[in-house]
Structures are given as structure tokens and as C-alpha cells.
Amino acid sequence: MFGYANPKRFMELSGRLLPWLGATTAILFAAGLYLSFTAPPDYRQGDTVRIMFIHVPAAWVAMMGYGFMALASLIGLVNRHPLADVAAKQAAPLGALFTALALITGSLWGRPMWGTYWQWDGRLTSFLLLLFLYLGYIALWNAIENEVRAAKAAAILALVGVVNLPIIEFSVQWWTTLHQGESIFRRGGPTISAVFLWPLFIMAAAYTLLFFTLLLVRMRTEILERRMRALALAANA
Amino acid sequence: MAAFFVMGKYAAFVWPAYGISALGIVASVALSLRAYRRAKTRLAALERTVK
């Protein structure tokens, strides 16, 4: 894996990979949206069940993105690899976006189903904390001018924030909540019908690939910008 | 077709959820691509002047 971790090889490889990744993402979105809107209304939730197809994937990718960011931060800290820092830094705005989308769509689902847009319970509060962790991480990068020091400080914040992931995951078991419990990856199989599982999984795949497609584009941008800064420094010296 | 837009009685929740998600996703795609293209042109210009 680290063989590809030098910026030049990363640019080559990601350049070749991106058109395919982008096309696959687009196809998955087309199929996922088609299935999302042709699925029958749920017998209890009615058409609001369609919100699930965009809410759950956004929430999954928001958490997966944080895990990715923390892992990249750890590699950046331990191996001092600049590409890992770039990956972590560029994952943060995407993670923040998906977290915000999960919160907003969840709120729009909660109003008709629970009777409220918001509830200060374990799941919702810990998810809001996830958004603040992402925003804090981004702010820390912006606050420290020196790239190496910024990467280190931000990485430590990212790693401390990892404790929030199991809190989100188990919040629906630990505390009473309006949010439903685990209904997909549970012992005894999912409690959701296949007509809803298919659009859900395809949308989840689309969201995940979108995250990595945009991550590669953003990492490429950052590498070009770093090259620019290095060139400008060399020219001024 | 009309039933599709009405979404049972939940149009006021389903459509904004999809609308905001689409907006967020399209904006992030557009911004990421624009930043990449800009960086590429600026770097090319810089490389010309430095050489």
C-alpha cells in the first residue's frame, strides 16, 4: 500500500482510476434513485420510508469517513507520511457534508414519524458531536500556519474523537431514544423487507464511492497546491 | 404521476430531504472539480514562469 504512497505515483494511479470511479458512482446513483422512487410505500411509514434511502447511507458514510480520517491521521502521525495527512485533511469536509445531510434528512424524517424534528437523545446528540468534531478538525487545520504542526495537532484531535464512533453505534442500546435500534446488521438478519434493502444498499454503495471519488479529486488538488507552494518558495529563494 | 409528487401526505418532508441532499452533493462535486481545474491551470502557469 505504501508503494503507492508517494505523490507522483498517487497522481498517476488516481488519474487513471478516477474516470472509472466517477462513472460507477453515477450509475449506482441512477439505479439507486430509480429503485428508491419505485419502491412501494411502507405500510406504516408510508412514503417517508424513501428518506431512509438517503438518510442511512449519509450516516454510514459520515461515520466511515471519520474512521478513515482517524486511520489516515494515525498513519500520518506514526509514519510521518505527507500523503496520509493530505488524505485525512481532505476527508474532513466530505465527512462534515455527509454528517450534515444525515442530520437534516433525519430531522425531516423524525418530524412526521416521531412528531419532532429534534430530540436531545444519545444517538442524535452524539451525531451532532460528530459534526462538531469534523468542523473542529477543519478549523484546527486552518488555524495553524505551519503544515507539519497543523497536521499533527489535527491528527491528535481526530484520534481523540474516535471514542465518539462506538458511542454513536451503541447509543440506541445504551439510552432510551426515539431512534430505532439496529435493523440491518443484526443477529437473525435484517428486519427490513428486501424491496427496501436493495435501494438502501445501492444508495449506500453510491454514497461510499462518491466519498472516495471526491476524496481523490480533493487530494489531487491539494498535491498540486503543495507543489505550487514549493515552486514559489524555490523561486523566491 | 400526481401521487408521485404528493408522496402520500409526506411531500413536505420527502422532497426537501432529497432536495437538500442533491444540493449538497452537486455543490460538493462542482466545488471539488472547480478547485482541481483552477489548481491545475495555476500550477501550469507557475511552472512556465519559473522555468
Short mmCIF file of C-alpha atoms in Angstrom, two decimals:
data_model
loop_
_atom_site.label_atom_id
_atom_site.label_comp_id
_atom_site.label_asym_id
_atom_site.label_seq_id
_atom_site.Cartn_x
_atom_site.Cartn_y
_atom_site.Cartn_z
CA MET A 1 0.00 0.00 0.00
CA PHE A 2 2.81 2.39 0.88
CA GLY A 3 4.34 1.71 -2.53
CA TYR A 4 1.66 3.93 -4.00
CA ALA A 5 2.03 6.46 -1.26
CA ASN A 6 4.43 8.79 -2.99
CA PRO A 7 2.65 11.79 -4.51
CA LYS A 8 3.86 11.17 -8.05
CA ARG A 9 2.60 7.60 -8.19
CA PHE A 10 -0.56 8.65 -6.41
CA MET A 11 -1.24 11.22 -9.14
CA GLU A 12 -0.68 8.64 -11.88
CA LEU A 13 -2.80 5.96 -10.28
CA SER A 14 -5.63 8.23 -9.15
CA GLY A 15 -5.70 9.87 -12.58
CA ARG A 16 -6.29 6.51 -14.22
CA LEU A 17 -8.78 5.36 -11.57
CA LEU A 18 -10.96 8.48 -11.34
CA PRO A 19 -12.92 8.24 -14.64
CA TRP A 20 -13.99 4.67 -13.74
CA LEU A 21 -14.78 5.56 -10.17
CA GLY A 22 -16.82 8.58 -11.25
CA ALA A 23 -18.75 6.60 -13.88
CA THR A 24 -19.53 3.76 -11.45
CA THR A 25 -20.72 6.28 -8.86
CA ALA A 26 -23.05 7.90 -11.42
CA ILE A 27 -24.50 4.54 -12.50
CA LEU A 28 -25.07 3.48 -8.88
CA PHE A 29 -26.81 6.78 -8.13
CA ALA A 30 -29.07 6.38 -11.19
CA ALA A 31 -30.01 2.81 -10.23
CA GLY A 32 -30.35 3.65 -6.53
CA LEU A 33 -32.59 6.66 -7.15
CA TYR A 34 -34.75 4.70 -9.58
CA LEU A 35 -35.28 1.94 -7.01
CA SER A 36 -35.79 4.49 -4.22
CA PHE A 37 -38.71 6.08 -6.03
CA THR A 38 -40.25 2.89 -7.43
CA ALA A 39 -40.22 1.02 -4.10
CA PRO A 40 -43.72 0.75 -2.63
CA PRO A 41 -44.61 2.99 0.33
CA ASP A 42 -44.06 1.27 3.68
CA TYR A 43 -47.26 0.04 5.30
CA ARG A 44 -46.59 2.02 8.47
CA GLN A 45 -44.23 4.79 7.44
CA GLY A 46 -45.82 5.48 4.07
CA ASP A 47 -43.65 7.40 1.63
CA THR A 48 -41.35 8.72 4.36
CA VAL A 49 -39.54 5.38 4.08
CA ARG A 50 -37.90 6.91 0.99
CA ILE A 51 -35.98 9.24 3.28
CA MET A 52 -34.24 6.14 4.66
CA PHE A 53 -32.52 5.58 1.29
CA ILE A 54 -30.63 8.86 1.63
CA HIS A 55 -30.51 9.21 5.42
CA VAL A 56 -28.91 5.88 6.32
CA PRO A 57 -26.21 5.97 3.57
CA ALA A 58 -25.27 9.55 4.56
CA ALA A 59 -24.96 8.47 8.20
CA TRP A 60 -22.89 5.39 7.32
CA VAL A 61 -20.51 7.36 5.13
CA ALA A 62 -20.26 10.10 7.77
CA MET A 63 -19.03 7.50 10.28
CA MET A 64 -16.92 5.54 7.81
CA GLY A 65 -15.36 8.84 6.72
CA TYR A 66 -14.41 9.64 10.31
CA GLY A 67 -12.88 6.20 10.74
CA PHE A 68 -10.93 6.74 7.52
CA MET A 69 -9.80 10.21 8.63
CA ALA A 70 -8.64 8.88 12.00
CA LEU A 71 -6.77 5.97 10.38
CA ALA A 72 -5.06 8.30 7.91
CA SER A 73 -4.22 10.63 10.80
CA LEU A 74 -2.65 7.74 12.71
CA ILE A 75 -0.55 6.75 9.67
CA GLY A 76 0.42 10.40 9.24
CA LEU A 77 1.48 10.64 12.88
CA VAL A 78 3.36 7.35 13.08
CA ASN A 79 4.88 7.09 9.60
CA ARG A 80 5.10 10.85 9.03
CA HIS A 81 3.71 10.33 5.60
CA PRO A 82 2.53 13.56 3.91
CA LEU A 83 0.05 11.73 1.67
CA ALA A 84 -1.72 10.34 4.75
CA ASP A 85 -2.04 13.88 6.12
CA VAL A 86 -3.45 15.04 2.79
CA ALA A 87 -5.97 12.17 2.81
CA ALA A 88 -7.10 12.94 6.36
CA LYS A 89 -7.33 16.68 5.70
CA GLN A 90 -9.40 16.25 2.54
CA ALA A 91 -11.70 13.63 4.08
CA ALA A 92 -12.89 16.10 6.72
CA PRO A 93 -15.02 18.49 4.62
CA LEU A 94 -16.64 15.50 2.89
CA GLY A 95 -17.34 13.85 6.23
CA ALA A 96 -18.83 17.07 7.54
CA LEU A 97 -21.10 17.29 4.48
CA PHE A 98 -22.43 13.74 4.91
CA THR A 99 -22.89 14.27 8.65
CA ALA A 100 -24.91 17.42 7.97
CA LEU A 101 -27.00 15.60 5.35
CA ALA A 102 -27.67 12.73 7.77
CA LEU A 103 -28.76 15.18 10.47
CA ILE A 104 -31.02 17.19 8.14
CA THR A 105 -32.66 14.20 6.45
CA GLY A 106 -33.06 12.51 9.84
CA SER A 107 -34.78 15.58 11.17
CA LEU A 108 -37.13 15.67 8.16
CA TRP A 109 -37.90 12.00 8.79
CA GLY A 110 -38.34 12.48 12.52
CA ARG A 111 -40.96 15.20 12.26
CA PRO A 112 -43.67 13.08 10.53
CA MET A 113 -42.70 9.79 12.26
CA TRP A 114 -41.78 10.85 15.80
CA GLY A 115 -43.58 14.18 15.90
CA THR A 116 -40.39 16.17 16.40
CA TYR A 117 -37.50 17.49 14.30
CA TRP A 118 -35.02 17.09 17.11
CA GLN A 119 -34.54 15.27 20.40
CA TRP A 120 -31.53 15.55 22.71
CA ASP A 121 -31.07 11.81 22.99
CA GLY A 122 -27.91 9.70 22.75
CA ARG A 123 -27.98 8.96 19.02
CA LEU A 124 -28.86 12.45 17.81
CA THR A 125 -26.58 14.24 20.25
CA SER A 126 -23.57 12.01 19.55
CA PHE A 127 -24.16 12.50 15.83
CA LEU A 128 -24.24 16.26 16.29
CA LEU A 129 -20.94 15.88 18.15
CA LEU A 130 -19.56 14.09 15.07
CA LEU A 131 -20.35 17.22 13.03
CA PHE A 132 -18.56 19.40 15.59
CA LEU A 133 -15.55 17.07 15.55
CA TYR A 134 -15.29 17.41 11.78
CA LEU A 135 -15.69 21.20 11.99
CA GLY A 136 -13.17 21.45 14.83
CA TYR A 137 -10.70 19.37 12.82
CA ILE A 138 -11.11 21.68 9.80
CA ALA A 139 -10.79 24.78 11.98
CA LEU A 140 -7.59 23.43 13.55
CA TRP A 141 -6.01 22.92 10.12
CA ASN A 142 -6.93 26.49 9.21
CA ALA A 143 -5.72 27.95 12.49
CA ILE A 144 -2.14 26.65 12.35
CA GLU A 145 0.02 28.06 9.57
CA ASN A 146 2.82 25.50 9.68
CA GLU A 147 1.66 22.48 7.67
CA VAL A 148 3.53 19.87 9.70
CA ARG A 149 2.35 21.22 13.04
CA ALA A 150 -1.21 21.63 11.77
CA ALA A 151 -1.24 18.03 10.57
CA LYS A 152 -0.01 16.79 13.93
CA ALA A 153 -2.48 18.79 16.02
CA ALA A 154 -5.39 17.89 13.76
CA ALA A 155 -4.40 14.22 13.80
CA ILE A 156 -4.46 14.17 17.60
CA LEU A 157 -7.92 15.74 17.62
CA ALA A 158 -9.11 13.19 15.06
CA LEU A 159 -7.79 10.31 17.16
CA VAL A 160 -9.31 11.60 20.40
CA GLY A 161 -12.65 11.97 18.61
CA VAL A 162 -12.67 8.29 17.65
CA VAL A 163 -14.31 7.47 21.01
CA ASN A 164 -17.44 9.07 19.61
CA LEU A 165 -17.84 6.37 16.94
CA PRO A 166 -18.76 3.50 19.31
CA ILE A 167 -20.90 5.95 21.27
CA ILE A 168 -22.92 6.67 18.13
CA GLU A 169 -23.07 2.98 17.23
CA PHE A 170 -24.28 1.75 20.62
CA SER A 171 -26.24 4.83 21.67
CA VAL A 172 -29.50 3.19 20.61
CA GLN A 173 -28.83 0.31 23.01
CA TRP A 174 -27.44 2.29 25.94
CA TRP A 175 -30.04 5.00 26.26
CA THR A 176 -33.74 5.30 25.66
CA THR A 177 -34.27 7.02 22.38
CA LEU A 178 -36.77 7.73 19.67
CA HIS A 179 -34.27 6.44 17.15
CA GLN A 180 -34.84 2.87 16.10
CA GLY A 181 -32.30 0.22 17.03
CA GLU A 182 -30.04 -1.65 14.67
CA SER A 183 -32.31 -3.11 12.00
CA ILE A 184 -29.92 -4.16 9.25
CA PHE A 185 -26.65 -5.67 10.53
CA ARG A 186 -28.17 -7.58 13.40
CA ARG A 187 -28.18 -11.16 14.58
CA GLY A 188 -31.02 -13.04 12.94
CA GLY A 189 -30.83 -10.91 9.79
CA PRO A 190 -32.31 -7.58 8.83
CA THR A 191 -35.80 -6.61 9.94
CA ILE A 192 -36.32 -4.68 6.73
CA SER A 193 -38.00 -6.12 3.65
CA ALA A 194 -35.89 -6.81 0.53
CA VAL A 195 -37.77 -4.19 -1.53
CA PHE A 196 -36.29 -1.59 0.82
CA LEU A 197 -32.92 -3.25 1.35
CA TRP A 198 -31.96 -3.17 -2.33
CA PRO A 199 -32.34 0.57 -2.87
CA LEU A 200 -30.72 1.12 0.53
CA PHE A 201 -27.61 -0.93 -0.29
CA ILE A 202 -27.23 0.51 -3.79
CA MET A 203 -27.54 4.05 -2.44
CA ALA A 204 -25.04 3.17 0.30
CA ALA A 205 -22.60 1.95 -2.36
CA ALA A 206 -23.22 5.14 -4.38
CA TYR A 207 -22.59 7.37 -1.35
CA THR A 208 -19.44 5.45 -0.42
CA LEU A 209 -17.99 5.64 -3.94
CA LEU A 210 -18.93 9.32 -4.12
CA PHE A 211 -16.93 9.90 -0.94
CA PHE A 212 -13.84 8.23 -2.39
CA THR A 213 -14.23 9.83 -5.83
CA LEU A 214 -14.39 13.31 -4.31
CA LEU A 215 -11.62 12.44 -1.86
CA LEU A 216 -9.27 11.56 -4.74
CA VAL A 217 -10.15 14.76 -6.62
CA ARG A 218 -9.54 16.84 -3.50
CA MET A 219 -6.28 15.06 -2.67
CA ARG A 220 -5.07 15.71 -6.20
CA THR A 221 -5.95 19.40 -5.81
CA GLU A 222 -4.06 19.60 -2.52
CA ILE A 223 -0.99 17.93 -4.02
CA LEU A 224 -0.99 20.43 -6.92
CA GLU A 225 -1.32 23.29 -4.42
CA ARG A 226 1.57 21.97 -2.34
CA ARG A 227 3.67 21.70 -5.47
CA MET A 228 2.78 25.32 -6.25
CA ARG A 229 3.84 26.47 -2.80
CA ALA A 230 7.13 24.56 -3.11
CA LEU A 231 7.77 26.11 -6.53
CA ALA A 232 7.00 29.60 -5.27
CA LEU A 233 9.34 29.09 -2.32
CA ALA A 234 12.12 27.82 -4.57
CA ALA A 235 11.65 30.75 -6.96
CA ASN A 236 11.87 33.27 -4.12
CA ALA A 237 14.93 31.70 -2.55
CA MET B 1 -47.98 10.71 -11.55
CA ALA B 2 -49.68 13.20 -9.25
CA ALA B 3 -49.43 10.63 -6.45
CA PHE B 4 -45.69 10.56 -7.01
CA PHE B 5 -45.34 14.27 -6.28
CA VAL B 6 -47.71 14.15 -3.32
CA MET B 7 -45.72 11.30 -1.65
CA GLY B 8 -48.70 10.04 0.31
CA LYS B 9 -49.16 13.06 2.52
CA TYR B 10 -45.47 13.47 3.16
CA ALA B 11 -44.32 15.61 0.20
CA ALA B 12 -43.29 18.36 2.64
CA PHE B 13 -40.71 16.02 4.19
CA VAL B 14 -39.63 13.66 1.42
CA TRP B 15 -38.90 16.29 -1.24
CA PRO B 16 -36.90 18.68 0.96
CA ALA B 17 -34.83 15.70 2.21
CA TYR B 18 -33.99 14.74 -1.38
CA GLY B 19 -33.62 18.35 -2.48
CA ILE B 20 -31.16 19.31 0.25
CA SER B 21 -29.16 16.11 -0.24
CA ALA B 22 -28.98 16.69 -4.01
CA LEU B 23 -27.96 20.30 -3.46
CA GLY B 24 -25.20 19.35 -1.02
CA ILE B 25 -23.87 16.58 -3.23
CA VAL B 26 -23.99 18.56 -6.50
CA ALA B 27 -22.36 21.57 -4.84
CA SER B 28 -19.54 19.48 -3.37
CA VAL B 29 -18.89 17.82 -6.74
CA ALA B 30 -18.87 21.19 -8.53
CA LEU B 31 -16.65 22.89 -5.94
CA SER B 32 -14.16 19.99 -5.82
CA LEU B 33 -13.86 19.87 -9.61
CA ARG B 34 -13.55 23.65 -9.92
CA ALA B 35 -10.79 23.78 -7.30
CA TYR B 36 -8.93 21.00 -9.10
CA ARG B 37 -9.13 22.71 -12.51
CA ARG B 38 -8.02 26.03 -11.03
CA ALA B 39 -5.05 24.44 -9.27
CA LYS B 40 -4.07 22.73 -12.49
CA THR B 41 -4.12 25.93 -14.56
CA ARG B 42 -2.33 27.94 -11.87
CA LEU B 43 0.38 25.33 -11.46
CA ALA B 44 0.91 25.19 -15.23
CA ALA B 45 1.24 28.98 -15.36
CA LEU B 46 3.64 28.97 -12.44
CA GLU B 47 5.77 26.25 -13.99
CA ARG B 48 6.07 28.35 -17.15
CA THR B 49 7.26 31.44 -15.28
CA VAL B 50 9.70 29.54 -13.05
CA LYS B 51 11.44 27.81 -15.93
#
